[in-house]
Amino acid sequence: MWSEELKKMTIEHFGDFGETILKTVAKGKYSYAVGFDRNLYITEEAESLIPESEKDKRYFIFTMDDSRKPATFIKAYDFIEDLVEDGWAID
């Protein structure tokens, strides 16, 4: 779906500026989200939205509210490569 260049950029730069704005495509339509790398930065607000069963993971994706803050937990990943394989990329 995404170019190899964009996938590589996502893997190498996810979390560089704190929260990361992400995009994915489902049914031909873009969706946007905000992601965090717990080892680099995560807000208390985002942390509070993570289900207990996912708290041991490193990468987290949330829907965004109008101010681009995390609103709803989407998914957690142990590895950035899995996040990219699921179709997420830096916007």
mmCIF file of N, CA, C and O in Angstrom:
data_model
loop_
_atom_site.group_PDB
_atom_site.id
_atom_site.type_symbol
_atom_site.label_atom_id
_atom_site.label_comp_id
_atom_site.label_asym_id
_atom_site.label_seq_id
_atom_site.Cartn_x
_atom_site.Cartn_y
_atom_site.Cartn_z
ATOM 1 N N MET A 1 0.834 -1.187 0.000
ATOM 2 C CA MET A 1 0.000 0.000 0.000
ATOM 3 C C MET A 1 0.878 1.250 0.000
ATOM 4 O O MET A 1 0.719 2.093 -0.848
ATOM 5 N N TRP A 2 1.792 1.384 0.969
ATOM 6 C CA TRP A 2 2.686 2.536 1.013
ATOM 7 C C TRP A 2 3.991 2.182 0.320
ATOM 8 O O TRP A 2 4.386 1.022 0.268
ATOM 9 N N SER A 3 4.680 3.207 -0.140
ATOM 10 C CA SER A 3 5.977 2.982 -0.781
ATOM 11 C C SER A 3 6.976 2.460 0.249
ATOM 12 O O SER A 3 6.829 2.693 1.458
ATOM 13 N N GLU A 4 7.984 1.761 -0.233
ATOM 14 C CA GLU A 4 9.026 1.263 0.659
ATOM 15 C C GLU A 4 9.732 2.432 1.356
ATOM 16 O O GLU A 4 10.118 2.329 2.519
ATOM 17 N N GLU A 5 9.876 3.546 0.656
ATOM 18 C CA GLU A 5 10.506 4.727 1.222
ATOM 19 C C GLU A 5 9.702 5.273 2.413
ATOM 20 O O GLU A 5 10.265 5.608 3.454
ATOM 21 N N LEU A 6 8.375 5.343 2.269
ATOM 22 C CA LEU A 6 7.530 5.841 3.360
ATOM 23 C C LEU A 6 7.534 4.869 4.537
ATOM 24 O O LEU A 6 7.582 5.277 5.700
ATOM 25 N N LYS A 7 7.500 3.575 4.251
ATOM 26 C CA LYS A 7 7.568 2.584 5.331
ATOM 27 C C LYS A 7 8.873 2.730 6.115
ATOM 28 O O LYS A 7 8.877 2.725 7.345
ATOM 29 N N LYS A 8 9.981 2.859 5.398
ATOM 30 C CA LYS A 8 11.283 3.009 6.032
ATOM 31 C C LYS A 8 11.336 4.290 6.873
ATOM 32 O O LYS A 8 11.835 4.288 7.996
ATOM 33 N N MET A 9 10.803 5.376 6.326
ATOM 34 C CA MET A 9 10.779 6.641 7.056
ATOM 35 C C MET A 9 9.957 6.504 8.340
ATOM 36 O O MET A 9 10.344 7.024 9.393
ATOM 37 N N THR A 10 8.841 5.806 8.273
ATOM 38 C CA THR A 10 7.999 5.598 9.453
ATOM 39 C C THR A 10 8.763 4.817 10.522
ATOM 40 O O THR A 10 8.767 5.191 11.696
ATOM 41 N N ILE A 11 9.442 3.753 10.115
ATOM 42 C CA ILE A 11 10.204 2.926 11.057
ATOM 43 C C ILE A 11 11.339 3.741 11.688
ATOM 44 O O ILE A 11 11.568 3.661 12.892
ATOM 45 N N GLU A 12 12.015 4.531 10.889
ATOM 46 C CA GLU A 12 13.180 5.272 11.384
ATOM 47 C C GLU A 12 12.830 6.521 12.183
ATOM 48 O O GLU A 12 13.619 6.955 13.029
ATOM 49 N N HIS A 13 11.660 7.111 11.937
ATOM 50 C CA HIS A 13 11.368 8.415 12.545
ATOM 51 C C HIS A 13 10.114 8.455 13.419
ATOM 52 O O HIS A 13 9.756 9.521 13.915
ATOM 53 N N PHE A 14 9.461 7.326 13.626
ATOM 54 C CA PHE A 14 8.293 7.294 14.489
ATOM 55 C C PHE A 14 8.695 7.798 15.873
ATOM 56 O O PHE A 14 9.646 7.319 16.470
ATOM 57 N N GLY A 15 7.994 8.787 16.363
ATOM 58 C CA GLY A 15 8.238 9.310 17.704
ATOM 59 C C GLY A 15 9.306 10.379 17.796
ATOM 60 O O GLY A 15 9.558 10.897 18.883
ATOM 61 N N ASP A 16 9.941 10.741 16.675
ATOM 62 C CA ASP A 16 11.020 11.739 16.719
ATOM 63 C C ASP A 16 10.587 13.069 17.329
ATOM 64 O O ASP A 16 11.382 13.751 17.948
ATOM 65 N N PHE A 17 9.340 13.435 17.134
ATOM 66 C CA PHE A 17 8.858 14.730 17.624
ATOM 67 C C PHE A 17 7.796 14.559 18.701
ATOM 68 O O PHE A 17 6.896 15.376 18.841
ATOM 69 N N GLY A 18 7.885 13.482 19.453
ATOM 70 C CA GLY A 18 6.882 13.222 20.486
ATOM 71 C C GLY A 18 5.749 12.419 19.897
ATOM 72 O O GLY A 18 5.930 11.274 19.502
ATOM 73 N N GLU A 19 4.595 13.038 19.792
ATOM 74 C CA GLU A 19 3.471 12.332 19.180
ATOM 75 C C GLU A 19 3.649 12.338 17.665
ATOM 76 O O GLU A 19 4.188 13.273 17.090
ATOM 77 N N THR A 20 3.212 11.262 17.025
ATOM 78 C CA THR A 20 3.371 11.102 15.581
ATOM 79 C C THR A 20 1.997 11.021 14.935
ATOM 80 O O THR A 20 1.168 10.206 15.344
ATOM 81 N N ILE A 21 1.761 11.862 13.942
ATOM 82 C CA ILE A 21 0.509 11.801 13.188
ATOM 83 C C ILE A 21 0.664 10.711 12.128
ATOM 84 O O ILE A 21 1.633 10.695 11.371
ATOM 85 N N LEU A 22 -0.292 9.801 12.109
ATOM 86 C CA LEU A 22 -0.255 8.651 11.221
ATOM 87 C C LEU A 22 -1.443 8.650 10.268
ATOM 88 O O LEU A 22 -2.465 9.283 10.549
ATOM 89 N N LYS A 23 -1.301 7.893 9.186
ATOM 90 C CA LYS A 23 -2.402 7.706 8.267
ATOM 91 C C LYS A 23 -2.466 6.242 7.867
ATOM 92 O O LYS A 23 -1.480 5.513 7.950
ATOM 93 N N THR A 24 -3.653 5.830 7.447
ATOM 94 C CA THR A 24 -3.875 4.500 6.899
ATOM 95 C C THR A 24 -4.987 4.633 5.869
ATOM 96 O O THR A 24 -5.682 5.653 5.814
ATOM 97 N N VAL A 25 -5.158 3.614 5.043
ATOM 98 C CA VAL A 25 -6.219 3.633 4.039
ATOM 99 C C VAL A 25 -7.091 2.404 4.247
ATOM 100 O O VAL A 25 -6.587 1.285 4.336
ATOM 101 N N ALA A 26 -8.385 2.627 4.355
ATOM 102 C CA ALA A 26 -9.353 1.539 4.465
ATOM 103 C C ALA A 26 -10.506 1.846 3.524
ATOM 104 O O ALA A 26 -11.060 2.950 3.561
ATOM 105 N N LYS A 27 -10.817 0.895 2.665
ATOM 106 C CA LYS A 27 -11.918 1.056 1.699
ATOM 107 C C LYS A 27 -11.725 2.318 0.863
ATOM 108 O O LYS A 27 -12.664 3.063 0.592
ATOM 109 N N GLY A 28 -10.471 2.590 0.478
ATOM 110 C CA GLY A 28 -10.176 3.726 -0.382
ATOM 111 C C GLY A 28 -10.239 5.087 0.288
ATOM 112 O O GLY A 28 -10.157 6.116 -0.367
ATOM 113 N N LYS A 29 -10.364 5.111 1.610
ATOM 114 C CA LYS A 29 -10.495 6.368 2.343
ATOM 115 C C LYS A 29 -9.392 6.471 3.401
ATOM 116 O O LYS A 29 -9.117 5.514 4.114
ATOM 117 N N TYR A 30 -8.768 7.663 3.479
ATOM 118 C CA TYR A 30 -7.735 7.883 4.494
ATOM 119 C C TYR A 30 -8.352 8.037 5.873
ATOM 120 O O TYR A 30 -9.389 8.658 6.033
ATOM 121 N N SER A 31 -7.668 7.476 6.854
ATOM 122 C CA SER A 31 -7.986 7.694 8.261
ATOM 123 C C SER A 31 -6.713 8.175 8.931
ATOM 124 O O SER A 31 -5.612 7.750 8.564
ATOM 125 N N TYR A 32 -6.862 9.030 9.909
ATOM 126 C CA TYR A 32 -5.712 9.603 10.609
ATOM 127 C C TYR A 32 -5.773 9.257 12.088
ATOM 128 O O TYR A 32 -6.851 9.068 12.649
ATOM 129 N N ALA A 33 -4.595 9.190 12.693
ATOM 130 C CA ALA A 33 -4.494 8.839 14.105
ATOM 131 C C ALA A 33 -3.234 9.486 14.681
ATOM 132 O O ALA A 33 -2.427 10.050 13.955
ATOM 133 N N VAL A 34 -3.095 9.370 15.987
ATOM 134 C CA VAL A 34 -1.888 9.850 16.659
ATOM 135 C C VAL A 34 -1.228 8.651 17.340
ATOM 136 O O VAL A 34 -1.901 7.805 17.920
ATOM 137 N N GLY A 35 0.098 8.579 17.209
ATOM 138 C CA GLY A 35 0.829 7.454 17.775
ATOM 139 C C GLY A 35 1.919 7.906 18.726
ATOM 140 O O GLY A 35 2.429 9.031 18.624
ATOM 141 N N PHE A 36 2.277 7.012 19.639
ATOM 142 C CA PHE A 36 3.328 7.289 20.617
ATOM 143 C C PHE A 36 4.261 6.088 20.735
ATOM 144 O O PHE A 36 3.815 4.949 20.671
ATOM 145 N N ASP A 37 5.537 6.366 20.946
ATOM 146 C CA ASP A 37 6.539 5.373 21.296
ATOM 147 C C ASP A 37 6.821 5.592 22.781
ATOM 148 O O ASP A 37 7.402 6.604 23.163
ATOM 149 N N ARG A 38 6.375 4.679 23.597
ATOM 150 C CA ARG A 38 6.501 4.839 25.054
ATOM 151 C C ARG A 38 7.945 5.063 25.485
ATOM 152 O O ARG A 38 8.209 5.759 26.460
ATOM 153 N N ASN A 39 8.910 4.518 24.767
ATOM 154 C CA ASN A 39 10.315 4.682 25.158
ATOM 155 C C ASN A 39 10.825 6.091 24.886
ATOM 156 O O ASN A 39 11.861 6.473 25.416
ATOM 157 N N LEU A 40 10.125 6.858 24.056
ATOM 158 C CA LEU A 40 10.537 8.221 23.748
ATOM 159 C C LEU A 40 9.654 9.265 24.428
ATOM 160 O O LEU A 40 10.148 10.224 25.002
ATOM 161 N N TYR A 41 8.323 9.081 24.330
ATOM 162 C CA TYR A 41 7.392 10.092 24.854
ATOM 163 C C TYR A 41 5.971 9.556 24.799
ATOM 164 O O TYR A 41 5.570 8.933 23.808
ATOM 165 N N ILE A 42 5.224 9.789 25.863
ATOM 166 C CA ILE A 42 3.787 9.507 25.854
ATOM 167 C C ILE A 42 3.137 10.426 26.888
ATOM 168 O O ILE A 42 3.692 10.659 27.963
ATOM 169 N N THR A 43 1.994 10.981 26.550
ATOM 170 C CA THR A 43 1.312 11.880 27.470
ATOM 171 C C THR A 43 0.564 11.075 28.532
ATOM 172 O O THR A 43 0.223 9.911 28.319
ATOM 173 N N GLU A 44 0.289 11.711 29.655
ATOM 174 C CA GLU A 44 -0.503 11.064 30.697
ATOM 175 C C GLU A 44 -1.897 10.741 30.176
ATOM 176 O O GLU A 44 -2.471 9.706 30.518
ATOM 177 N N GLU A 45 -2.437 11.643 29.353
ATOM 178 C CA GLU A 45 -3.758 11.433 28.771
ATOM 179 C C GLU A 45 -3.781 10.161 27.923
ATOM 180 O O GLU A 45 -4.690 9.337 28.042
ATOM 181 N N ALA A 46 -2.772 9.994 27.070
ATOM 182 C CA ALA A 46 -2.693 8.791 26.235
ATOM 183 C C ALA A 46 -2.507 7.551 27.100
ATOM 184 O O ALA A 46 -3.175 6.532 26.895
ATOM 185 N N GLU A 47 -1.624 7.644 28.057
ATOM 186 C CA GLU A 47 -1.359 6.517 28.960
ATOM 187 C C GLU A 47 -2.641 6.051 29.642
ATOM 188 O O GLU A 47 -2.875 4.850 29.796
ATOM 189 N N SER A 48 -3.491 6.973 30.021
ATOM 190 C CA SER A 48 -4.730 6.620 30.726
ATOM 191 C C SER A 48 -5.733 5.896 29.831
ATOM 192 O O SER A 48 -6.651 5.247 30.334
ATOM 193 N N LEU A 49 -5.578 5.973 28.515
ATOM 194 C CA LEU A 49 -6.508 5.344 27.575
ATOM 195 C C LEU A 49 -6.114 3.911 27.196
ATOM 196 O O LEU A 49 -6.896 3.194 26.588
ATOM 197 N N ILE A 50 -4.916 3.505 27.575
ATOM 198 C CA ILE A 50 -4.418 2.180 27.189
ATOM 199 C C ILE A 50 -5.045 1.111 28.084
ATOM 200 O O ILE A 50 -4.958 1.198 29.307
ATOM 201 N N PRO A 51 -5.660 0.095 27.473
ATOM 202 C CA PRO A 51 -6.215 -0.995 28.282
ATOM 203 C C PRO A 51 -5.101 -1.708 29.055
ATOM 204 O O PRO A 51 -3.966 -1.818 28.583
ATOM 205 N N GLU A 52 -5.430 -2.193 30.218
ATOM 206 C CA GLU A 52 -4.453 -2.869 31.080
ATOM 207 C C GLU A 52 -3.740 -4.003 30.336
ATOM 208 O O GLU A 52 -2.536 -4.203 30.491
ATOM 209 N N SER A 53 -4.463 -4.718 29.497
ATOM 210 C CA SER A 53 -3.889 -5.862 28.771
ATOM 211 C C SER A 53 -2.844 -5.454 27.734
ATOM 212 O O SER A 53 -2.099 -6.296 27.244
ATOM 213 N N GLU A 54 -2.781 -4.169 27.396
ATOM 214 C CA GLU A 54 -1.852 -3.686 26.374
ATOM 215 C C GLU A 54 -0.721 -2.831 26.938
ATOM 216 O O GLU A 54 0.157 -2.393 26.208
ATOM 217 N N LYS A 55 -0.721 -2.598 28.232
ATOM 218 C CA LYS A 55 0.222 -1.659 28.843
ATOM 219 C C LYS A 55 1.691 -2.079 28.726
ATOM 220 O O LYS A 55 2.578 -1.250 28.850
ATOM 221 N N ASP A 56 1.965 -3.338 28.466
ATOM 222 C CA ASP A 56 3.351 -3.785 28.373
ATOM 223 C C ASP A 56 3.953 -3.577 26.983
ATOM 224 O O ASP A 56 5.120 -3.852 26.761
ATOM 225 N N LYS A 57 3.175 -3.056 26.047
ATOM 226 C CA LYS A 57 3.660 -2.840 24.686
ATOM 227 C C LYS A 57 4.362 -1.490 24.580
ATOM 228 O O LYS A 57 4.333 -0.679 25.499
ATOM 229 N N ARG A 58 4.999 -1.257 23.435
ATOM 230 C CA ARG A 58 5.806 -0.045 23.267
ATOM 231 C C ARG A 58 5.139 1.031 22.416
ATOM 232 O O ARG A 58 5.252 2.216 22.691
ATOM 233 N N TYR A 59 4.439 0.635 21.352
ATOM 234 C CA TYR A 59 3.863 1.585 20.391
ATOM 235 C C TYR A 59 2.347 1.584 20.513
ATOM 236 O O TYR A 59 1.729 0.524 20.582
ATOM 237 N N PHE A 60 1.767 2.793 20.495
ATOM 238 C CA PHE A 60 0.323 2.926 20.707
ATOM 239 C C PHE A 60 -0.278 3.865 19.677
ATOM 240 O O PHE A 60 0.315 4.885 19.342
ATOM 241 N N ILE A 61 -1.488 3.520 19.226
ATOM 242 C CA ILE A 61 -2.206 4.356 18.266
ATOM 243 C C ILE A 61 -3.575 4.692 18.842
ATOM 244 O O ILE A 61 -4.261 3.830 19.397
ATOM 245 N N PHE A 62 -3.967 5.971 18.665
ATOM 246 C CA PHE A 62 -5.242 6.479 19.170
ATOM 247 C C PHE A 62 -5.931 7.306 18.087
ATOM 248 O O PHE A 62 -5.260 7.935 17.265
ATOM 249 N N THR A 63 -7.259 7.357 18.145
ATOM 250 C CA THR A 63 -7.966 8.351 17.346
ATOM 251 C C THR A 63 -7.612 9.714 17.914
ATOM 252 O O THR A 63 -7.121 9.812 19.043
ATOM 253 N N MET A 64 -7.851 10.760 17.130
ATOM 254 C CA MET A 64 -7.530 12.114 17.589
ATOM 255 C C MET A 64 -8.803 12.925 17.765
ATOM 256 O O MET A 64 -9.755 12.756 17.006
ATOM 257 N N ASP A 65 -8.784 13.832 18.739
ATOM 258 C CA ASP A 65 -9.866 14.807 18.823
ATOM 259 C C ASP A 65 -9.497 15.992 17.926
ATOM 260 O O ASP A 65 -8.487 15.955 17.219
ATOM 261 N N ASP A 66 -10.283 17.034 17.932
ATOM 262 C CA ASP A 66 -10.061 18.175 17.042
ATOM 263 C C ASP A 66 -8.739 18.891 17.278
ATOM 264 O O ASP A 66 -8.219 19.556 16.399
ATOM 265 N N SER A 67 -8.174 18.750 18.462
ATOM 266 C CA SER A 67 -6.901 19.412 18.754
ATOM 267 C C SER A 67 -5.717 18.452 18.594
ATOM 268 O O SER A 67 -4.630 18.730 19.066
ATOM 269 N N ARG A 68 -5.951 17.328 17.941
ATOM 270 C CA ARG A 68 -4.935 16.306 17.658
ATOM 271 C C ARG A 68 -4.428 15.617 18.912
ATOM 272 O O ARG A 68 -3.323 15.091 18.934
ATOM 273 N N LYS A 69 -5.237 15.596 19.949
ATOM 274 C CA LYS A 69 -4.892 14.871 21.166
ATOM 275 C C LYS A 69 -5.523 13.482 21.113
ATOM 276 O O LYS A 69 -6.541 13.286 20.453
ATOM 277 N N PRO A 70 -4.946 12.501 21.816
ATOM 278 C CA PRO A 70 -5.516 11.152 21.798
ATOM 279 C C PRO A 70 -6.923 11.128 22.378
ATOM 280 O O PRO A 70 -7.170 11.738 23.417
ATOM 281 N N ALA A 71 -7.833 10.453 21.666
ATOM 282 C CA ALA A 71 -9.222 10.409 22.112
ATOM 283 C C ALA A 71 -9.672 8.998 22.474
ATOM 284 O O ALA A 71 -10.302 8.788 23.503
ATOM 285 N N THR A 72 -9.342 8.017 21.629
ATOM 286 C CA THR A 72 -9.759 6.634 21.838
ATOM 287 C C THR A 72 -8.615 5.701 21.454
ATOM 288 O O THR A 72 -7.984 5.897 20.413
ATOM 289 N N PHE A 73 -8.357 4.714 22.259
ATOM 290 C CA PHE A 73 -7.325 3.726 21.973
ATOM 291 C C PHE A 73 -7.715 2.928 20.733
ATOM 292 O O PHE A 73 -8.857 2.488 20.608
ATOM 293 N N ILE A 74 -6.760 2.718 19.817
ATOM 294 C CA ILE A 74 -6.994 1.887 18.637
ATOM 295 C C ILE A 74 -6.264 0.556 18.782
ATOM 296 O O ILE A 74 -6.876 -0.497 18.731
ATOM 297 N N LYS A 75 -4.928 0.622 18.934
ATOM 298 C CA LYS A 75 -4.152 -0.617 18.969
ATOM 299 C C LYS A 75 -2.770 -0.356 19.548
ATOM 300 O O LYS A 75 -2.266 0.752 19.484
ATOM 301 N N ALA A 76 -2.154 -1.420 20.081
ATOM 302 C CA ALA A 76 -0.795 -1.363 20.609
ATOM 303 C C ALA A 76 0.054 -2.407 19.892
ATOM 304 O O ALA A 76 -0.452 -3.445 19.451
ATOM 305 N N TYR A 77 1.343 -2.122 19.809
ATOM 306 C CA TYR A 77 2.280 -3.014 19.132
ATOM 307 C C TYR A 77 3.558 -3.143 19.954
ATOM 308 O O TYR A 77 3.993 -2.189 20.574
ATOM 309 N N ASP A 78 4.175 -4.315 19.869
ATOM 310 C CA ASP A 78 5.484 -4.521 20.462
ATOM 311 C C ASP A 78 6.582 -3.979 19.548
ATOM 312 O O ASP A 78 7.597 -3.494 20.021
ATOM 313 N N PHE A 79 6.365 -4.086 18.238
ATOM 314 C CA PHE A 79 7.385 -3.737 17.260
ATOM 315 C C PHE A 79 6.850 -2.755 16.230
ATOM 316 O O PHE A 79 5.723 -2.911 15.740
ATOM 317 N N ILE A 80 7.659 -1.765 15.873
ATOM 318 C CA ILE A 80 7.270 -0.752 14.902
ATOM 319 C C ILE A 80 6.992 -1.386 13.536
ATOM 320 O O ILE A 80 6.121 -0.938 12.794
ATOM 321 N N GLU A 81 7.710 -2.433 13.202
ATOM 322 C CA GLU A 81 7.493 -3.110 11.916
ATOM 323 C C GLU A 81 6.086 -3.681 11.813
ATOM 324 O O GLU A 81 5.490 -3.679 10.722
ATOM 325 N N ASP A 82 5.527 -4.144 12.920
ATOM 326 C CA ASP A 82 4.151 -4.666 12.916
ATOM 327 C C ASP A 82 3.145 -3.546 12.671
ATOM 328 O O ASP A 82 2.154 -3.728 11.963
ATOM 329 N N LEU A 83 3.398 -2.399 13.251
ATOM 330 C CA LEU A 83 2.536 -1.230 13.046
ATOM 331 C C LEU A 83 2.523 -0.854 11.566
ATOM 332 O O LEU A 83 1.465 -0.630 10.971
ATOM 333 N N VAL A 84 3.695 -0.834 10.945
ATOM 334 C CA VAL A 84 3.806 -0.502 9.520
ATOM 335 C C VAL A 84 3.138 -1.587 8.667
ATOM 336 O O VAL A 84 2.426 -1.283 7.710
ATOM 337 N N GLU A 85 3.329 -2.838 9.026
ATOM 338 C CA GLU A 85 2.697 -3.947 8.284
ATOM 339 C C GLU A 85 1.179 -3.874 8.342
ATOM 340 O O GLU A 85 0.497 -4.308 7.418
ATOM 341 N N ASP A 86 0.642 -3.312 9.413
ATOM 342 C CA ASP A 86 -0.809 -3.138 9.541
ATOM 343 C C ASP A 86 -1.330 -1.975 8.699
ATOM 344 O O ASP A 86 -2.522 -1.693 8.701
ATOM 345 N N GLY A 87 -0.412 -1.267 8.013
ATOM 346 C CA GLY A 87 -0.845 -0.224 7.100
ATOM 347 C C GLY A 87 -0.725 1.202 7.606
ATOM 348 O O GLY A 87 -1.178 2.135 6.942
ATOM 349 N N TRP A 88 -0.096 1.415 8.744
ATOM 350 C CA TRP A 88 0.085 2.757 9.277
ATOM 351 C C TRP A 88 1.389 3.355 8.765
ATOM 352 O O TRP A 88 2.389 2.650 8.634
ATOM 353 N N ALA A 89 1.377 4.661 8.490
ATOM 354 C CA ALA A 89 2.570 5.377 8.034
ATOM 355 C C ALA A 89 2.513 6.812 8.524
ATOM 356 O O ALA A 89 1.441 7.361 8.768
ATOM 357 N N ILE A 90 3.687 7.415 8.665
ATOM 358 C CA ILE A 90 3.764 8.831 9.035
ATOM 359 C C ILE A 90 3.047 9.664 7.993
ATOM 360 O O ILE A 90 3.192 9.431 6.795
ATOM 361 N N ASP A 91 2.283 10.638 8.454
ATOM 362 C CA ASP A 91 1.581 11.524 7.527
ATOM 363 C C ASP A 91 2.441 12.744 7.247
ATOM 364 O O ASP A 91 2.930 13.392 8.102
#
